Each structure stands twice: as C-alpha cells, then as structure tokens.
C-alpha positions as CSV (number, residue, x, y, z in Angstrom):
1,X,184.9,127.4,89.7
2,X,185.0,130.6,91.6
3,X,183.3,131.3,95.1
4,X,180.0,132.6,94.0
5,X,178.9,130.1,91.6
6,X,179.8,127.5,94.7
7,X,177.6,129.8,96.6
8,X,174.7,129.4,94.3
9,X,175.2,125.4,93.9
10,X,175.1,125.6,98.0
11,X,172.0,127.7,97.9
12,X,170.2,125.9,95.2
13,X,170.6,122.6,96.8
14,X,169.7,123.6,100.3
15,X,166.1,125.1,99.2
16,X,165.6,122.1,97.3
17,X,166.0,120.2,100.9
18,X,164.0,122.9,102.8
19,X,161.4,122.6,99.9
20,X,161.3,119.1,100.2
21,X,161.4,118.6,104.1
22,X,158.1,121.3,104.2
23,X,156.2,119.1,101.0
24,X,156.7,115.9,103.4
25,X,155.0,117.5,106.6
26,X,152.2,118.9,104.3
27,X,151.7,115.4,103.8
28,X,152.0,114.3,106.5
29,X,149.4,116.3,108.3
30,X,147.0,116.1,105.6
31,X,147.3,112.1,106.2
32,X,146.8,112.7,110.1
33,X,144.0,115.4,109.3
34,X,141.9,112.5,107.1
35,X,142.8,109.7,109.8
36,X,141.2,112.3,112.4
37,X,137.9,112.8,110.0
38,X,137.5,108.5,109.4
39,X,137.9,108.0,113.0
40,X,135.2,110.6,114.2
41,X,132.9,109.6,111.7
42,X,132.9,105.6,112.1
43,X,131.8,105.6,115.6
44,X,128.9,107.9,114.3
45,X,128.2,104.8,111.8
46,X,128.5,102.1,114.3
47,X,126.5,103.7,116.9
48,X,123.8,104.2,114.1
49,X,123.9,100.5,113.0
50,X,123.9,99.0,116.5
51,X,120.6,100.3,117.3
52,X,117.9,97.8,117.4
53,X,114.4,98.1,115.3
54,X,112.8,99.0,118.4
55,X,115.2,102.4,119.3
56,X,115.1,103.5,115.4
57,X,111.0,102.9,115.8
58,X,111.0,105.3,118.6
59,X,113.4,107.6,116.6
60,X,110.4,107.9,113.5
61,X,108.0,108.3,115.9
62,X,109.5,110.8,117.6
63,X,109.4,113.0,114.2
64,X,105.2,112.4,115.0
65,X,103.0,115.8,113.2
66,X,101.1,118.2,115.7
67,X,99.1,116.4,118.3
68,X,95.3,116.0,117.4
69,X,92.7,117.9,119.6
70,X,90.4,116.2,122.2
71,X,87.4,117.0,123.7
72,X,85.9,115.7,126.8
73,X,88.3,112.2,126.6
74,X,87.8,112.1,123.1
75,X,90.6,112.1,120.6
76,X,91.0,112.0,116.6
77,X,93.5,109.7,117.1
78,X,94.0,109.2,113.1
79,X,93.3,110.7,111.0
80,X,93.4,113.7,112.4
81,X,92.8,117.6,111.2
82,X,96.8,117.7,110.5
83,X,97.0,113.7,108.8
84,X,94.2,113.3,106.8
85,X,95.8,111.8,103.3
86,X,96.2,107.8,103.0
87,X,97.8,105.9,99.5
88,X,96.0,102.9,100.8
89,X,92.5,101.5,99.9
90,X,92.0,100.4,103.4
91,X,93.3,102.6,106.1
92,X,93.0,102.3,109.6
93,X,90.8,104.7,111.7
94,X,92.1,104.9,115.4
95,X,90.1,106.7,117.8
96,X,90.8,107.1,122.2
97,X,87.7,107.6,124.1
98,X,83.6,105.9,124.3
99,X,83.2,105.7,120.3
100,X,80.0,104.6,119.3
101,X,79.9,104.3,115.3
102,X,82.2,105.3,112.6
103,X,80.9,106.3,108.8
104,X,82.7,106.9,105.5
105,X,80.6,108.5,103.2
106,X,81.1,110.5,99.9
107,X,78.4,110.8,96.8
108,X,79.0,106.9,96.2
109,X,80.0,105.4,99.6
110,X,77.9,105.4,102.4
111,X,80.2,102.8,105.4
112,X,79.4,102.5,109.2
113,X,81.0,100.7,111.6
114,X,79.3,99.8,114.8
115,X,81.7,100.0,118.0
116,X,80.2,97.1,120.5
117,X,83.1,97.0,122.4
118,X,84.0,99.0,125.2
119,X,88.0,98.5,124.4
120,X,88.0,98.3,120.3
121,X,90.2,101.3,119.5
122,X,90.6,101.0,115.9
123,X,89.2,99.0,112.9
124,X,90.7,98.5,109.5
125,X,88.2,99.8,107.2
126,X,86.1,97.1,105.4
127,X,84.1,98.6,102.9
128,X,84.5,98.4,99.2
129,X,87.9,100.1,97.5
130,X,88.4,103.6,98.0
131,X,89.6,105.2,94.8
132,X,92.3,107.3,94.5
133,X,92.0,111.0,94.5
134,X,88.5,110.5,96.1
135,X,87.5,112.6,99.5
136,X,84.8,111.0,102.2
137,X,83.9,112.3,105.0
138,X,84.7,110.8,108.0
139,X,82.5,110.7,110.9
140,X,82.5,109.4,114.3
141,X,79.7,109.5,116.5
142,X,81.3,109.5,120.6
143,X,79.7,109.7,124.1
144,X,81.5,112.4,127.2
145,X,80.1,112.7,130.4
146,X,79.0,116.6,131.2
147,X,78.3,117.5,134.9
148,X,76.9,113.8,134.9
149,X,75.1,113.7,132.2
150,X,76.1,111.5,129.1
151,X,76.4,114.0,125.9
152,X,76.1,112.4,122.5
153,X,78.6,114.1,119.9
154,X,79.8,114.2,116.4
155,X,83.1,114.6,115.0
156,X,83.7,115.1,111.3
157,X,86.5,115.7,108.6
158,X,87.4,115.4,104.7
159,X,89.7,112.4,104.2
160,X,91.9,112.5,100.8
161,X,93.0,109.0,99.1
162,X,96.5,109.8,97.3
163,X,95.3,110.2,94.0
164,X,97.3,108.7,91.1
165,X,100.5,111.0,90.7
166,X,104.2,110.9,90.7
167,X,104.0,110.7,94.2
168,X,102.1,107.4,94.7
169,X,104.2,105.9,91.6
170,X,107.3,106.8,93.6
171,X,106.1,105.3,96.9
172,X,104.8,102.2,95.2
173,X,108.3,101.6,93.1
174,X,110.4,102.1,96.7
175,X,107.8,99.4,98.8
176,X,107.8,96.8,95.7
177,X,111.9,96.7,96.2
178,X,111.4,95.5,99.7
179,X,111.1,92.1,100.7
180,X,108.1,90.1,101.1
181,X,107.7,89.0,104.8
182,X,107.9,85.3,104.9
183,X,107.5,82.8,108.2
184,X,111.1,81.7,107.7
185,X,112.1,85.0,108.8
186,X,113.3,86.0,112.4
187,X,111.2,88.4,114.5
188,X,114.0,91.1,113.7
189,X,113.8,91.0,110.2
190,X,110.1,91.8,110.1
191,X,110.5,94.0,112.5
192,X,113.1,95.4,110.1
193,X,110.7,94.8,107.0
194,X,107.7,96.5,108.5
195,X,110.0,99.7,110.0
196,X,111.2,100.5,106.3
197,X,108.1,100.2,104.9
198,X,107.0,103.5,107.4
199,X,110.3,104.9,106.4
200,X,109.0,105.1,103.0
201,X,106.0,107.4,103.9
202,X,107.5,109.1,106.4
203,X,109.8,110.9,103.7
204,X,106.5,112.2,102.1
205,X,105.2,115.3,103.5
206,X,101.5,114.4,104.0
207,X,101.1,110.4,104.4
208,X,102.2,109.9,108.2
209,X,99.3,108.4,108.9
210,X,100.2,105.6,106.1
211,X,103.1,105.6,108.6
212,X,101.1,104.6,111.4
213,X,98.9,102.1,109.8
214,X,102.5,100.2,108.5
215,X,104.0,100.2,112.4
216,X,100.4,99.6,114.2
217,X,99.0,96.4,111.7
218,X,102.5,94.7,112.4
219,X,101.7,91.2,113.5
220,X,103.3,89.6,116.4
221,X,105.8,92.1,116.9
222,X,108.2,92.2,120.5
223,X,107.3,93.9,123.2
224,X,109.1,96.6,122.7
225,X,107.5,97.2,119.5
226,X,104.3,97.2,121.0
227,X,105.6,99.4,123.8
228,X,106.7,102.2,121.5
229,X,103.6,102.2,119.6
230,X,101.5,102.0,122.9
231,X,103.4,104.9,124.3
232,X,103.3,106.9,121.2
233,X,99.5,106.5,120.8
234,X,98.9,107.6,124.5
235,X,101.3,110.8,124.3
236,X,99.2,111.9,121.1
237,X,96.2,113.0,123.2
238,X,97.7,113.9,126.4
C-alpha cells in the first residue's frame, strides 16, 4: 500500500470521528435546549393550578366590559348600555342607588317590580318566561337629591334574550358537561362548579352579564368569594 492511499484511509477515518464528535454535541444541546423549554414552562403551569377559585374569580372579573354610566348616585349596574344580551329566561337586574320600581315590558309582557327596601340591590326576575330572540324594555324608575330637592327619574334600555342560534346551542352543550352541584360536595368544588360555568359565557363576546348572574346567585360561597364580587360591583360605578 503506498503513502497516499494510507493518507486517504487516515483522512477518511478522522472526518468520520470529527463528523461524529459534532452529531453528539448537536444532540446534546438540543436535549439541554428542550430541558431549558419544560422547565420554564412547568412553573408557569403550577403557578396557574395553585391558584385558588377565589384569585382566578378576580382574574375573570378583572376582564369586566366598559363601566356603566351613573347619574346623581345612580348606576345601571346590569344590564347596562354595553351588556344588554342574557341566554337565560330569568336574569338578574342589579342596580346601585334609591330604586323605586323596575318594569319589563315588550308588546306581550308588561312586569314591575316594587323596591320596598332601602338595601334590596337586585332581584331575579319573576315574571313569566322570556323567549328567546325577544327585546323588552327595561325600565327603572330611581330618586337623586338636586340642591335638596328629591328628583324623580327614569332610566330605560332594549334588553335582547339570546335567540335560538349556534351560539346558545354551543353554550348549552359546554354547561350540560359540567357537573351538577350536589350537598356532598366541598365549598371549593362549587366554588369551582359555579366559576366554570361564568367561564363559559365569558368566552362569548356579548353575554358577560350571564357572567355575572352565574358568580352573583352562587349560594353560600366564602368570603372571599363574596369579597371579589362585592368589590367588583362597587368599582363598576365609581
């Protein structure tokens, strides 16, 4: 064998070595590169499961619409000129200030609620079904105090039942996958129950005040529950 096929055996050999030693550290950082990527991103996961119902409540409500207008220490609490759209058949009217009635009328519906308490706030409407796709009007008769004089007023605006649509079919199919609350349940997983049933309508564009009625009509829910919604509902008409 003469020198310069020895050479080429010699040559051949060591760039297979070099070849190979470069493969293994390609590897090698492209292990330590996806190590790096699981190990930033699990924190991110456990931080997210470790908060409690209470923290992710305040996270939803933090996404709240535009605040509703007041005048004279009243408030369209909801609905409101910017949530005015419900799926349900009986929504919840919640209003800050001296309210003295509140009326749901349409060419078929004609619904007043007296307000005989000082502190009632809200009141789960009562009536007869509302059908979907329907308007009413919404009306609430209120009291402000003008250079000392009382001032009776009247607020009004077109409220829009979901009608039936791919929308409400989607909605309905997501909520009847949940869980019925039961009494054997903890306080947490009702709590947990009654947040992902809001998560549900806050994903829609239009129904956050379904959102609200889901969080505020939670029964004996912890203090911190009650806090959140408290301080959310005080914010809104600040």
């Amino acid at each position: 064998m003469n020198k310069k096929t020895k050479w080429n055996k010699f040559a051949l050999k060591t760039a297979i070595v070099i070849l190979g030693f470069f493969s293994l550290l390609t590897i090698f950082d492209s292990q330590a590169t996806s190590n790096n990527q699981v190990s930033n991103e699990i924190p991110r996961k456990d931080n997210q499961e470790k908060k409690s119902t209470a923290e992710r409540l305040s996270d939803l409500l933090t996404g709240s619409p535009r605040k509703p207008g007041t005048q004279g220490g009243f408030c369209l609490v909801f609905p409101n000129f910017s949530s005015y759209t419900t799926s349900s058949s009986q929504p919840l009217f919640i209003w800050q200030g001296n309210v003295t009635k509140i009326q749901l009328t349409s060419d078929n519906l004609d619904w007043e609620h007296e307000v005989e308490q000082p502190d009632e706030k809200s009141v789960l409407y009562y009536g007869s079904p509302l059908e979907p796709g329907e308007e009413y009007s919404y009306i609430v008769t209120y009291e402000t105090i003008d250079e000392g004089e009382k001032i009776t007023n009247t607020e009004e605006i077109e409220i829009l039942i979901l009608p039936n649509s791919e929308e409400r079919s989607r909605i309905e199919a997501e909520l009847a996958k949940l869980e019925n609350p039961t009494s054997s349940m903890s306080l947490e997983e009702r709590e947990e129950l009654a947040l992902q049933r809001a998560e549900i309508f806050a994903q829609e564009e239009d129904l956050w005040w379904d959102v609200v009625r889901e969080i505020y009509l939670f029964d004996n829910s912890s203090s911190d529950w009650n806090r959140n919604i408290q301080e959310y509902l005080s914010q809104l008409c600040q």
